[in-house]
mmCIF file of C-alpha atoms in Angstrom:
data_model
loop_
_atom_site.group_PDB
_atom_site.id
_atom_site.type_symbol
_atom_site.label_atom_id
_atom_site.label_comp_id
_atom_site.label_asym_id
_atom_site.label_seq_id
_atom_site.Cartn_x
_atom_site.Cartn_y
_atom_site.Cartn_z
ATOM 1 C CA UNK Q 1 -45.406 -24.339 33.946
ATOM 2 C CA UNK Q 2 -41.454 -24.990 34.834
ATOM 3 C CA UNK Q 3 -41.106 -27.819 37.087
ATOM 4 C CA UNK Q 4 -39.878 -26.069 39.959
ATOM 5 C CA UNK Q 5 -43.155 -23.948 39.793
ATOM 6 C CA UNK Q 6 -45.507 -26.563 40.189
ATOM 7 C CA UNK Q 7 -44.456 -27.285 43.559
ATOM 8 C CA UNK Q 8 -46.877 -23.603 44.178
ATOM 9 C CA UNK Q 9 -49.940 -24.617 42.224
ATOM 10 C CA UNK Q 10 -52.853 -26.889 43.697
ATOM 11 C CA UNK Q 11 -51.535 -29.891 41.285
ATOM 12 C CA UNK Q 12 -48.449 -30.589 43.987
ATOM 13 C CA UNK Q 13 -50.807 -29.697 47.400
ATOM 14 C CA UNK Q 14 -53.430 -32.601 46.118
ATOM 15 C CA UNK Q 15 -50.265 -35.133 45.258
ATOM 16 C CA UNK Q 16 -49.186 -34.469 48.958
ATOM 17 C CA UNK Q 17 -52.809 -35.446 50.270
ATOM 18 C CA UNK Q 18 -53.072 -38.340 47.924
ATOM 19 C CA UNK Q 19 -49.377 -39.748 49.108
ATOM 20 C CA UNK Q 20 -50.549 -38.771 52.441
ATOM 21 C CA UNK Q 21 -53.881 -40.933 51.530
ATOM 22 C CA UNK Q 22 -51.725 -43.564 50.523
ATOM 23 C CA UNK Q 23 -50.087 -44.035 53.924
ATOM 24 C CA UNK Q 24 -53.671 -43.653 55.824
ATOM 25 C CA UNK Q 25 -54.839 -47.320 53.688
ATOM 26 C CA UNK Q 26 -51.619 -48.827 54.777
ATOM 27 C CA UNK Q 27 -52.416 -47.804 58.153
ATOM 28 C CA UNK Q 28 -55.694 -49.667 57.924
ATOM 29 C CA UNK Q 29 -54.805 -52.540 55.654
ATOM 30 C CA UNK Q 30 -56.696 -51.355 53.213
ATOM 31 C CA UNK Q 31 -54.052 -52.412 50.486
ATOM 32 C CA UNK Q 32 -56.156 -52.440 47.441
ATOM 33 C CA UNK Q 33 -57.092 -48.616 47.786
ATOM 34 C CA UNK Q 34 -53.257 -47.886 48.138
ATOM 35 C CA UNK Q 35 -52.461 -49.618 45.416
ATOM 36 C CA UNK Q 36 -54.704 -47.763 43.429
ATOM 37 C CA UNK Q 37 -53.158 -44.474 45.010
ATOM 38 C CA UNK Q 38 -50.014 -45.260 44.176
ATOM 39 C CA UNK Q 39 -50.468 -46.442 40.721
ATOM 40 C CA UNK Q 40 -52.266 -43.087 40.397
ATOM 41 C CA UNK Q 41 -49.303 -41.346 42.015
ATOM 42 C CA UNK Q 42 -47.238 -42.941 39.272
ATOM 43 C CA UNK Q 43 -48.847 -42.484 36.337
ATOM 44 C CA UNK Q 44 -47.895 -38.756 36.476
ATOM 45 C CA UNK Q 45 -45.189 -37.160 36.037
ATOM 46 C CA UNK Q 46 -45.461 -33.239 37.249
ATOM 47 C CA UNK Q 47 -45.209 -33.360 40.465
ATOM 48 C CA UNK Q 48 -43.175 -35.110 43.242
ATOM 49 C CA UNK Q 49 -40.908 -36.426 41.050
ATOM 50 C CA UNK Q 50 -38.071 -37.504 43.631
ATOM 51 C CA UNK Q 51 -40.144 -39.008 45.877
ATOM 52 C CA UNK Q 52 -41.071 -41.662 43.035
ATOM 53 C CA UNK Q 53 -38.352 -44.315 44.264
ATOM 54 C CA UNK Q 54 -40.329 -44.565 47.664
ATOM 55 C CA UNK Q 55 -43.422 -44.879 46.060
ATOM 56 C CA UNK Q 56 -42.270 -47.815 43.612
ATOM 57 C CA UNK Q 57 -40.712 -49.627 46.567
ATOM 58 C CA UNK Q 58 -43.746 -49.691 49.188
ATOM 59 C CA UNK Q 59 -45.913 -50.301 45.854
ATOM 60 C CA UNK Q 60 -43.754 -53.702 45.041
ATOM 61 C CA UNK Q 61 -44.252 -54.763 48.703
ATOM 62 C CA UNK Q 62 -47.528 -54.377 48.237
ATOM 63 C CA UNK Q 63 -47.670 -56.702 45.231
ATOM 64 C CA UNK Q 64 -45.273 -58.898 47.041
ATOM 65 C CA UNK Q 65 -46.636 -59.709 50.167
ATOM 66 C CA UNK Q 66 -50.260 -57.604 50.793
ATOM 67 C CA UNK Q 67 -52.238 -58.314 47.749
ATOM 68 C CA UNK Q 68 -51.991 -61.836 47.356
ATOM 69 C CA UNK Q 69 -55.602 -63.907 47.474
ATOM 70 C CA UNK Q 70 -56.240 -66.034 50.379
ATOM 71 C CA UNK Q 71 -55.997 -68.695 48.318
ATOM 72 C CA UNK Q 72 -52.178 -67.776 47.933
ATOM 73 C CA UNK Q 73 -51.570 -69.619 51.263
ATOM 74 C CA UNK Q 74 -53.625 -72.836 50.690
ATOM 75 C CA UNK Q 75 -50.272 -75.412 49.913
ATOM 76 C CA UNK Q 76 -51.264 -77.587 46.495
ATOM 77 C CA UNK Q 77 -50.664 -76.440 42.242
ATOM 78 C CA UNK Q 78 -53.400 -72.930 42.925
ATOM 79 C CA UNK Q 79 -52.031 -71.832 45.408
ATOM 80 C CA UNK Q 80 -48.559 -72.259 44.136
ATOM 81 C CA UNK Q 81 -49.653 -70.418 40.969
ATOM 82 C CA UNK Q 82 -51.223 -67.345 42.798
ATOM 83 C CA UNK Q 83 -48.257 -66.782 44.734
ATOM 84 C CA UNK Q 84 -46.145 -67.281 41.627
ATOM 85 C CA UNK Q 85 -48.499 -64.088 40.105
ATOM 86 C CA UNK Q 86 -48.140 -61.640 42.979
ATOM 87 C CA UNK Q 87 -44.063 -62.180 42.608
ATOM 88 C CA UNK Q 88 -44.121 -61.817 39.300
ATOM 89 C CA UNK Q 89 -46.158 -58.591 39.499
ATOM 90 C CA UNK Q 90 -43.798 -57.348 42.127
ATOM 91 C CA UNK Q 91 -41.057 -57.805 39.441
ATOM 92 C CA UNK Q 92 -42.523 -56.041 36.704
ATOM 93 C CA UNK Q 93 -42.753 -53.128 39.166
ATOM 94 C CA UNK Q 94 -39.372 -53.370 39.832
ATOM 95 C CA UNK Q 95 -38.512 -53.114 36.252
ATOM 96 C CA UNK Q 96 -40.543 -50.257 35.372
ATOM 97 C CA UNK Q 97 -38.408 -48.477 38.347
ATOM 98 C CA UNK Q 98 -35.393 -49.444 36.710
ATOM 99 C CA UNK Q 99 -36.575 -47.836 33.601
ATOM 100 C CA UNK Q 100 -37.740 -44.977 35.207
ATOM 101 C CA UNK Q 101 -35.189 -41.924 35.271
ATOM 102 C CA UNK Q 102 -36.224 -40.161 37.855
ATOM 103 C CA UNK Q 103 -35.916 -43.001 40.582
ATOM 104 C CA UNK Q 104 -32.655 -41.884 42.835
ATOM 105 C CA UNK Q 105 -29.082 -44.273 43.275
ATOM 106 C CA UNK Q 106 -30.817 -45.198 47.126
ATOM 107 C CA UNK Q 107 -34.128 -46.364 45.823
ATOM 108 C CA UNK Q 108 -32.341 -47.867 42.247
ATOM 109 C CA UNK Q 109 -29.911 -50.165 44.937
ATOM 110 C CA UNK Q 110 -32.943 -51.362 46.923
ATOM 111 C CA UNK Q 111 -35.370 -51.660 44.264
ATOM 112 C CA UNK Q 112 -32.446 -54.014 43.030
ATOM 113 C CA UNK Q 113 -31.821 -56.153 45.783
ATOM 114 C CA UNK Q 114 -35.765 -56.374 45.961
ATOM 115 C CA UNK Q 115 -35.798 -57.468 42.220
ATOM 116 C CA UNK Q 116 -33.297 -60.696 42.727
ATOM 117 C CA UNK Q 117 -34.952 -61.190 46.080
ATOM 118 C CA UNK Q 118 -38.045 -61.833 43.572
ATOM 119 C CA UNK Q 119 -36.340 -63.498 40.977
ATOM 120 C CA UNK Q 120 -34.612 -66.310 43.348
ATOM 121 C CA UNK Q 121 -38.176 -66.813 45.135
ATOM 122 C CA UNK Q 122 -39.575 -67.371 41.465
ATOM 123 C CA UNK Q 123 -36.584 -69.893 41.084
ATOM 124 C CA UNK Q 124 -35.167 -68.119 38.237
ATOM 125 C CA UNK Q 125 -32.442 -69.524 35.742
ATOM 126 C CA UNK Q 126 -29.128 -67.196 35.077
ATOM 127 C CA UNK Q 127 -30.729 -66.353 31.838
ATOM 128 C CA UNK Q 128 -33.523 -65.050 32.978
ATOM 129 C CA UNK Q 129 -32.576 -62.513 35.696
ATOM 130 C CA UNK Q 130 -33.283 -59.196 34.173
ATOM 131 C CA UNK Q 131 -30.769 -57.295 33.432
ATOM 132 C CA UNK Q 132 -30.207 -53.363 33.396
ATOM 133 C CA UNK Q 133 -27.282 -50.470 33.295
ATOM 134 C CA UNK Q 134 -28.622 -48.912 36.113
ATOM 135 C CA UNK Q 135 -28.826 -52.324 38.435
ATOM 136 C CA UNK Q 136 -27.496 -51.499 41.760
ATOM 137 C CA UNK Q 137 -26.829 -54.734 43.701
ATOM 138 C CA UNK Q 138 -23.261 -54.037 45.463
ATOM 139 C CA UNK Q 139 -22.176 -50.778 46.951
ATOM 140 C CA UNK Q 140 -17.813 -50.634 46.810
ATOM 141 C CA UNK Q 141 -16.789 -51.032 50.379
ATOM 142 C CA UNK Q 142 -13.863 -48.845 51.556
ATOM 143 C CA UNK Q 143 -10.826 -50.321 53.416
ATOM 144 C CA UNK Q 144 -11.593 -50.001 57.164
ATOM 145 C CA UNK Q 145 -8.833 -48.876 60.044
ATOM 146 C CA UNK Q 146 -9.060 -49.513 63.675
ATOM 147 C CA UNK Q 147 -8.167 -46.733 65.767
ATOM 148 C CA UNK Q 148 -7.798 -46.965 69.840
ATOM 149 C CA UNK Q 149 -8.884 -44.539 72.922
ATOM 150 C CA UNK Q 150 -9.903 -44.019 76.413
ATOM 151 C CA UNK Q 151 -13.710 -43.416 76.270
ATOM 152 C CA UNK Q 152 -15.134 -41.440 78.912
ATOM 153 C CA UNK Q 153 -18.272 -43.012 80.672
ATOM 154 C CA UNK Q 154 -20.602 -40.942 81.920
ATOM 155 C CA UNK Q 155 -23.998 -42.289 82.512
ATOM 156 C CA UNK Q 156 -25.296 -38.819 82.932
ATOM 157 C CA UNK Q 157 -24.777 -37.673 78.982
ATOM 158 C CA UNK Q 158 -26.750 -38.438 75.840
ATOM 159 C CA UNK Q 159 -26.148 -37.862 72.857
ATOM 160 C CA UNK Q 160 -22.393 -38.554 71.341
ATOM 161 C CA UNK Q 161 -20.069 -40.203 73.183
ATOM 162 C CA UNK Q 162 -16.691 -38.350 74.639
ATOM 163 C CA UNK Q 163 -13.424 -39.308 74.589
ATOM 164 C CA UNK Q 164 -10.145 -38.554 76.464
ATOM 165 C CA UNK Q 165 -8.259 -35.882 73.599
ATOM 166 C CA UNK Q 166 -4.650 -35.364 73.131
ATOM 167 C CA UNK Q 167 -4.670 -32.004 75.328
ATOM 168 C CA UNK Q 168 -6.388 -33.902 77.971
ATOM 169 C CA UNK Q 169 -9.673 -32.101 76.939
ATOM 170 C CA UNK Q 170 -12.619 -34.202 76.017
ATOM 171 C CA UNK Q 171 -13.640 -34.059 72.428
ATOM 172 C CA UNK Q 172 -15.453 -36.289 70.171
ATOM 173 C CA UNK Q 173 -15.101 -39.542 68.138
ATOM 174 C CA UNK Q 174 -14.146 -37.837 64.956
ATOM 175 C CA UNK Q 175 -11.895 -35.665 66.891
ATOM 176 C CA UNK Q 176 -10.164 -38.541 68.308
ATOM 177 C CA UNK Q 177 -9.801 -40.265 64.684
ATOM 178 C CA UNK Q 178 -8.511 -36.844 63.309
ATOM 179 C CA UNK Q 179 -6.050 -36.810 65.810
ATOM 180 C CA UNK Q 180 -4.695 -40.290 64.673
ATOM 181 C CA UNK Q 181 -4.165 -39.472 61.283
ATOM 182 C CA UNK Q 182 -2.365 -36.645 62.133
ATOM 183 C CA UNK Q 183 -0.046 -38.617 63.522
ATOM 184 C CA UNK Q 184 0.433 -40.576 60.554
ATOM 185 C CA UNK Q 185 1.572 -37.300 58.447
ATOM 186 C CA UNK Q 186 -2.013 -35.925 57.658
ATOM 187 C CA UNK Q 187 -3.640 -33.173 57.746
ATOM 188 C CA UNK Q 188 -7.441 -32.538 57.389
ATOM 189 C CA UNK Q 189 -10.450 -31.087 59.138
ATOM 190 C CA UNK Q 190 -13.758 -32.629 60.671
ATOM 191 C CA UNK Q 191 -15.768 -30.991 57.406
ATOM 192 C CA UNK Q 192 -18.487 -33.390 56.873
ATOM 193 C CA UNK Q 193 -20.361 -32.382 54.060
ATOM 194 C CA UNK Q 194 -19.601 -29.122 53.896
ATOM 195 C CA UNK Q 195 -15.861 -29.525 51.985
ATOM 196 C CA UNK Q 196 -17.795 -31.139 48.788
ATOM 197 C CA UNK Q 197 -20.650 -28.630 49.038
ATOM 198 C CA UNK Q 198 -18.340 -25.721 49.118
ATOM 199 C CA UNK Q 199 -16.172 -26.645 46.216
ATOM 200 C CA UNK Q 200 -19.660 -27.480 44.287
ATOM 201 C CA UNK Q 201 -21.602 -24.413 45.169
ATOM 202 C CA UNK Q 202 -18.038 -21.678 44.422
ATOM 203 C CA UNK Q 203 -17.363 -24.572 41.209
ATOM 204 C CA UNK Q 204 -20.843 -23.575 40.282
ATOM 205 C CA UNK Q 205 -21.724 -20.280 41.108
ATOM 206 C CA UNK Q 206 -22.256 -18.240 38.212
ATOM 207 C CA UNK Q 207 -24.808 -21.181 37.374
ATOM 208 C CA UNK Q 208 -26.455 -21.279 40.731
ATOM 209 C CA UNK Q 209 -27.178 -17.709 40.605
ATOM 210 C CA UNK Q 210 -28.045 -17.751 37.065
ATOM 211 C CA UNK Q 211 -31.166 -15.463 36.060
ATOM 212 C CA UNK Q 212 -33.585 -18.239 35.418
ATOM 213 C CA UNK Q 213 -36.985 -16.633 35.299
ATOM 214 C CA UNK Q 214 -38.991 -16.222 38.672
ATOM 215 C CA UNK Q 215 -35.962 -18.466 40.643
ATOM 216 C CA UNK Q 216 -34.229 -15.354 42.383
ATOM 217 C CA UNK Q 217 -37.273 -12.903 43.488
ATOM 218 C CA UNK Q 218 -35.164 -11.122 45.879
ATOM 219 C CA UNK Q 219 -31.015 -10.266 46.233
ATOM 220 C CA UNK Q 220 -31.340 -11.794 49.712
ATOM 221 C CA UNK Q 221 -31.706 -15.175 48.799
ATOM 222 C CA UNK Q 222 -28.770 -17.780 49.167
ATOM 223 C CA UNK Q 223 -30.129 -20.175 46.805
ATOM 224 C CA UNK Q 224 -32.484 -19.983 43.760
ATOM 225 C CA UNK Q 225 -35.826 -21.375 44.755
ATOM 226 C CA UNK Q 226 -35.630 -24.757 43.282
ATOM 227 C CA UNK Q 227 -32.248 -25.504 44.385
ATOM 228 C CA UNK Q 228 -32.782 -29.215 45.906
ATOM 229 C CA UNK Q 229 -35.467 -30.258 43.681
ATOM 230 C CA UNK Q 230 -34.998 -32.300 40.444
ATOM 231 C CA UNK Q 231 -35.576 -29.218 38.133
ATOM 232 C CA UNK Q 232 -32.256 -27.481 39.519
ATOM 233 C CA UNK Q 233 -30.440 -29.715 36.800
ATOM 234 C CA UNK Q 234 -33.082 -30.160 33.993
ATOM 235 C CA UNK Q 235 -33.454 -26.055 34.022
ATOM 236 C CA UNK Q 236 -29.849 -25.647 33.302
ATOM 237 C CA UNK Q 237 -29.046 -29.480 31.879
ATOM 238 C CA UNK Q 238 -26.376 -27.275 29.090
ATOM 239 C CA UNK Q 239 -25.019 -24.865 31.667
ATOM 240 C CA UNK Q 240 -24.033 -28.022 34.090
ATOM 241 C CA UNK Q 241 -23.006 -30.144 31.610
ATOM 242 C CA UNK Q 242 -20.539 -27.931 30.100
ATOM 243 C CA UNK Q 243 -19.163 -27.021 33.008
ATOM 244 C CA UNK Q 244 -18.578 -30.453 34.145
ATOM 245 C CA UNK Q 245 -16.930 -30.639 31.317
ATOM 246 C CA UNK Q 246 -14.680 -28.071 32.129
ATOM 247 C CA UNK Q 247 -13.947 -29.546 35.521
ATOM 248 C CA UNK Q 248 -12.818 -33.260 33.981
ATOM 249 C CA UNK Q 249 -10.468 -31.363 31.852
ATOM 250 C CA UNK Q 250 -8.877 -29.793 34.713
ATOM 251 C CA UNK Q 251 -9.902 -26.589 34.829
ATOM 252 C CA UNK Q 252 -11.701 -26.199 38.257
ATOM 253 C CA UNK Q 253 -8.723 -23.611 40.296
ATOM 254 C CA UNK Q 254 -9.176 -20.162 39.121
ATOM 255 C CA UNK Q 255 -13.294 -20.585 39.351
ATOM 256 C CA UNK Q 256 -12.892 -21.600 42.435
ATOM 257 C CA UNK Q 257 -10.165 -18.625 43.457
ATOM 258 C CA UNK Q 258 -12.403 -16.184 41.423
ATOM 259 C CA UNK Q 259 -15.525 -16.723 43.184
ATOM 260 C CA UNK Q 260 -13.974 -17.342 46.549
ATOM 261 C CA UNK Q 261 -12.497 -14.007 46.550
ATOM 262 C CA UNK Q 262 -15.953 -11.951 44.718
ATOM 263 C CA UNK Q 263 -18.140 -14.000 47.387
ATOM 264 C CA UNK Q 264 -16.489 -14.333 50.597
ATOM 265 C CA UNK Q 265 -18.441 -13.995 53.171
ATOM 266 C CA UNK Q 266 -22.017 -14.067 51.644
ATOM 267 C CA UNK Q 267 -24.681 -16.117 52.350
ATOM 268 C CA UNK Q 268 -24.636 -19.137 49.609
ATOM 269 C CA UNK Q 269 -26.127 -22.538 49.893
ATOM 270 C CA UNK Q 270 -23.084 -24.765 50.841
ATOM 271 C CA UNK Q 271 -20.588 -22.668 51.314
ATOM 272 C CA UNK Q 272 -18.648 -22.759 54.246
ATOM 273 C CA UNK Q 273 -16.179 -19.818 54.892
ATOM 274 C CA UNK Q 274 -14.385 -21.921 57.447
ATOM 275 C CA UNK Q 275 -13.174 -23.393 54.924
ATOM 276 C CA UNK Q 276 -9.882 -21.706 53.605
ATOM 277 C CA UNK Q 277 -9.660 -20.872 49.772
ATOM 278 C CA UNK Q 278 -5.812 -22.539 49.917
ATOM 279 C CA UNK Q 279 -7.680 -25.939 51.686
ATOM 280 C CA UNK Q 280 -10.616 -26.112 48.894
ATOM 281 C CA UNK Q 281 -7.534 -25.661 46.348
ATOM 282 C CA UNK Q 282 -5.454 -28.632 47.545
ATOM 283 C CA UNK Q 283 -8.402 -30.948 48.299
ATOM 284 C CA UNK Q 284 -9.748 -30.120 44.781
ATOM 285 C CA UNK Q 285 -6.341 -30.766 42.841
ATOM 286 C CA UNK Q 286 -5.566 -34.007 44.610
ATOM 287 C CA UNK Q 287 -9.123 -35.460 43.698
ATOM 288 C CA UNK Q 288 -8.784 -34.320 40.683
ATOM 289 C CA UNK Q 289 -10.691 -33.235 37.611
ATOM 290 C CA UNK Q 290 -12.544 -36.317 36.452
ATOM 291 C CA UNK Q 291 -13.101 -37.057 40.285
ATOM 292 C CA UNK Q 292 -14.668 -33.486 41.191
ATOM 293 C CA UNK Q 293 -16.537 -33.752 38.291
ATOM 294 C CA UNK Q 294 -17.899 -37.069 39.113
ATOM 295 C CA UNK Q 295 -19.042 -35.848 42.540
ATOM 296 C CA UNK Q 296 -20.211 -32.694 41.035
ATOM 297 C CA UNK Q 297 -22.254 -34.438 38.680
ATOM 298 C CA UNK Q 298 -24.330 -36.086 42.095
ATOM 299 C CA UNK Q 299 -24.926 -32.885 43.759
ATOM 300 C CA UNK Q 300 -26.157 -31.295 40.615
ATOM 301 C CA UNK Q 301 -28.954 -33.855 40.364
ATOM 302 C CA UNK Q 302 -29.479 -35.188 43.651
ATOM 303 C CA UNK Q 303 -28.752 -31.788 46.406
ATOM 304 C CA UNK Q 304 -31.058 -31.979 48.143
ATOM 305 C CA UNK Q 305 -30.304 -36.378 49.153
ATOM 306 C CA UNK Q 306 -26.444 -36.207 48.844
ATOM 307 C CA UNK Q 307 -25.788 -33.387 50.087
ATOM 308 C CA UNK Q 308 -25.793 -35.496 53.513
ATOM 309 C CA UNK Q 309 -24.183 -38.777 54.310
ATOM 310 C CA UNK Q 310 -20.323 -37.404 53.044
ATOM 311 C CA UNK Q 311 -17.494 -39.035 55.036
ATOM 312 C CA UNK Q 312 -16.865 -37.403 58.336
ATOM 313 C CA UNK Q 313 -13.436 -36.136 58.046
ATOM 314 C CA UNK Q 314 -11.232 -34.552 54.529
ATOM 315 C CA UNK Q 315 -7.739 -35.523 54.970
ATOM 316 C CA UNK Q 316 -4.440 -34.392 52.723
ATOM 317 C CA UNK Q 317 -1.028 -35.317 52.141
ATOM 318 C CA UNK Q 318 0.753 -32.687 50.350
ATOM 319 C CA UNK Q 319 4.248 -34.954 50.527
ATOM 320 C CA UNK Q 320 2.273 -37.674 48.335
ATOM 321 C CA UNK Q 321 -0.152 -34.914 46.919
ATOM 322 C CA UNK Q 322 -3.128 -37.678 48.174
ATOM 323 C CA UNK Q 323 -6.342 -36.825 49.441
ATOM 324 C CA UNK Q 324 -8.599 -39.106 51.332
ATOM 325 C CA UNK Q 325 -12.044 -38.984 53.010
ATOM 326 C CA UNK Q 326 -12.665 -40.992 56.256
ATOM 327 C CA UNK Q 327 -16.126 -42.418 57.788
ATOM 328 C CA UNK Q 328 -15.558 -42.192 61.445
ATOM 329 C CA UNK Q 329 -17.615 -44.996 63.501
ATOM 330 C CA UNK Q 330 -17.714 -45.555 67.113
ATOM 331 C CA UNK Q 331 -18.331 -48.769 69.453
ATOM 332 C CA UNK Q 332 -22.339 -49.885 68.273
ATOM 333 C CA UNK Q 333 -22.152 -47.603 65.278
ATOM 334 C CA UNK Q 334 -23.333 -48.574 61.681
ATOM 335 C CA UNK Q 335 -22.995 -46.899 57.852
ATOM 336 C CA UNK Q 336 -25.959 -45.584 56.941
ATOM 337 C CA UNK Q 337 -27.402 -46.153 53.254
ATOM 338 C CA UNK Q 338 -26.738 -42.770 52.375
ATOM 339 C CA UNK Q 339 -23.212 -43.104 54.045
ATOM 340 C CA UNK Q 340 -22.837 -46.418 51.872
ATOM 341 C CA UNK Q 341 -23.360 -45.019 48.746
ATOM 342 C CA UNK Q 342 -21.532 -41.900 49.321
ATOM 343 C CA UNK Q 343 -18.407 -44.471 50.113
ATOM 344 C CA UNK Q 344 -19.433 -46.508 46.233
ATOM 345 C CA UNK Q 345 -19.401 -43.281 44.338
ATOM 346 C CA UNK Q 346 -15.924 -42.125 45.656
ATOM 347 C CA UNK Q 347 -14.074 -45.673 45.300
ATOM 348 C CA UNK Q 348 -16.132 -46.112 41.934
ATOM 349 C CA UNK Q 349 -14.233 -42.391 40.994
ATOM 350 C CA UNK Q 350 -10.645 -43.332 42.190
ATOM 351 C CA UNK Q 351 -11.191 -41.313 45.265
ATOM 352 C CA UNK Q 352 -9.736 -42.640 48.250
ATOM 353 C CA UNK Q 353 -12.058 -42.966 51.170
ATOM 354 C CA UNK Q 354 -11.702 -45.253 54.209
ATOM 355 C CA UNK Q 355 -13.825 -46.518 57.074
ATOM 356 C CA UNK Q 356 -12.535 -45.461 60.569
ATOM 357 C CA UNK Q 357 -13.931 -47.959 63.199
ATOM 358 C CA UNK Q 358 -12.865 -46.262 67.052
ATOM 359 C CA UNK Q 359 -12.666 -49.082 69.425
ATOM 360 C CA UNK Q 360 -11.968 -48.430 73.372
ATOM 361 C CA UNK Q 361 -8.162 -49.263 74.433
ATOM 362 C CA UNK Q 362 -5.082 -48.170 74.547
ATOM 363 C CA UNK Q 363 -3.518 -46.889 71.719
ATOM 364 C CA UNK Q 364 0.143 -48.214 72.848
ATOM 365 C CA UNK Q 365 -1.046 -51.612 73.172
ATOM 366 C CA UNK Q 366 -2.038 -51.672 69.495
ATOM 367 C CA UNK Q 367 0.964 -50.203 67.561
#
């Protein structure tokens, strides 16, 4: 049965009550029975396949710091020596995650940083930390700007905070921050997500809609049915490929003029017809074609994770043919994981991204 199928049969409904299960022994400290579970979870490899990162990271803190014999915390040689095994068990999990391909970049960085967290407790030598290609330890960071305005306090409003606009008019952080680079020489749009997941659904169409068997029952559908699931890319591994190949050679402009103009206005996952075909033309030449491709190649295997957590605003420079992306933060506000490594792939690509911190002031005072 394809991959994507499986999620329909009674195979994926009993790995859902056996994760579920999983969670219940947690609950009650019952740590041997979800170890077991989880080992079981593991062993296979039909169904559930992305959410096999979470399950290899609560499994390692089970090793780590649940399992351990009572005699683990008596001080003395045995007790040092039990503790010693539950690390060390811990690690080998970690490594086996490493090795695993279908573990996602989130779960690969903090499967890492759990791995040397295990390795200095063990009082490892240089030589002996394991080492991998797909070790995650450090995410890039992005240069960060400070940007100043007159936040409006009312104690009556949740939600995001609101901030005293150019026209007078309140409007919100990343409003303010678009405002500021404007004034710099930019121009951009609050897009979110929504710029990379338009230029990757109209890059990649003609693949998207491609006839796989059973995937598009009806013409009303705006995605095929295992569009966010791991099989979207192993289904059509050749299709992708060469068409990221296409896009690092630089051509990416006329498919994305072509299917602009045959789909505007439909329903597609991604798409956003806010968006003008001119804007996804300039944003995609100044990235470039080894950039898009790069960012194409994420969405392709990861949708249904990445396609969240993109910087906040897509700025352009058509003077300097530049384009950047910008994380806008507030006062108290903090990158997310997803944001982090969202940031890493960009600056790891030669994209130019940058962190947009909004402090309350006056703007004058800080020139």
């Amino acid at each position: 049965i394809a991959y994507w199928k499986r999620r329909f049969t009674p195979g994926s409904v009993l790995t859902r009550i056996a994760e579920r299960g999983a969670k219940f022994a947690a609950n009650l400290k019952q740590y041997a029975d979800e170890e077991r579970v989880l080992e079981s979870l593991l062993a296979q490899t039909a169904y559930r396949l992305g959410k096999r990162g979470d399950w290899y990271e609560r499994l390692i803190l089970v090793h780590s710091a649940h399992l351990k014999p009572k005699r683990a915390n008596s001080s003395g040689k045995a007790g040092d020596k039990l503790r010693a095994a539950s690390l060390l068990s811990a690690r080998d999990i970690c490594i086996r995650a490493l090795n695993d391909r279908h573990v996602g970049r989130l779960s690969l960085h903090s499967i890492s940083l759990q791995l040397r967290k295990l390795e200095a407790k063990l009082a490892f030598e240089a030589d002996q930390l394991y080492e991998h290609p797909r070790l995650s330890l450090e995410w890039e960071k992005a240069p960060e700007r400070t940007v100043y305005g007159v936040r409006i306090n009312d104690r009556a409003r949740r939600g995001p905070s609101l901030w005293d606009g150019n026209d007078e008019v309140p409007c919100s952080v990343e409003r303010l921050a678009l405002w500021r680079y404007q004034s710099l020489g930019y121009s951009g749009l609050h897009s979110e997500n929504s710029m990379v997941t338009s230029l990757f659904s109209l890059l990649f169409w003609d693949i998207i809609f491609h006839p796989l068997p059973g995937a598009l029952d009806t013409e009303y559908q705006s995605r095929p049915l295992d569009m966010g699931s791991e099989s979207f890319y192993f289904s059509r591994q050749t299709l992708i490929d060469e068409r990221l190949e296409e896009i690092a050679s630089g051509q990416f402009a006329d498919t994305i003029q072509a299917n602009y103009d045959f789909g505007y206005g439909a329903e597609c996952v991604g798409v956003s017809w806010d968006i003008t075909c001119d804007q996804l033309l300039v944003v995609s030449k100044y990235i470039g074609g080894k950039g898009l491709a790069a960012v194409c190649r994420v969405l392709a295997r990861e949708y249904r994770s990445k396609s969240s957590g993109f910087p906040d605003l897509c700025l352009w420079r058509s003077d300097k043919e530049k384009v950047m992306f910008v994380e806008v933060k507030g006062p108290n506000d903090t990158l997310s994981d997803s944001q982090r490594d969202w940031i890493d792939i960009l600056v790891r690509n030669g994209i130019d991204v940058e962190v947009c911190l909004v402090r309350e002031g006056d703007a004058r005072d800080h020139d």
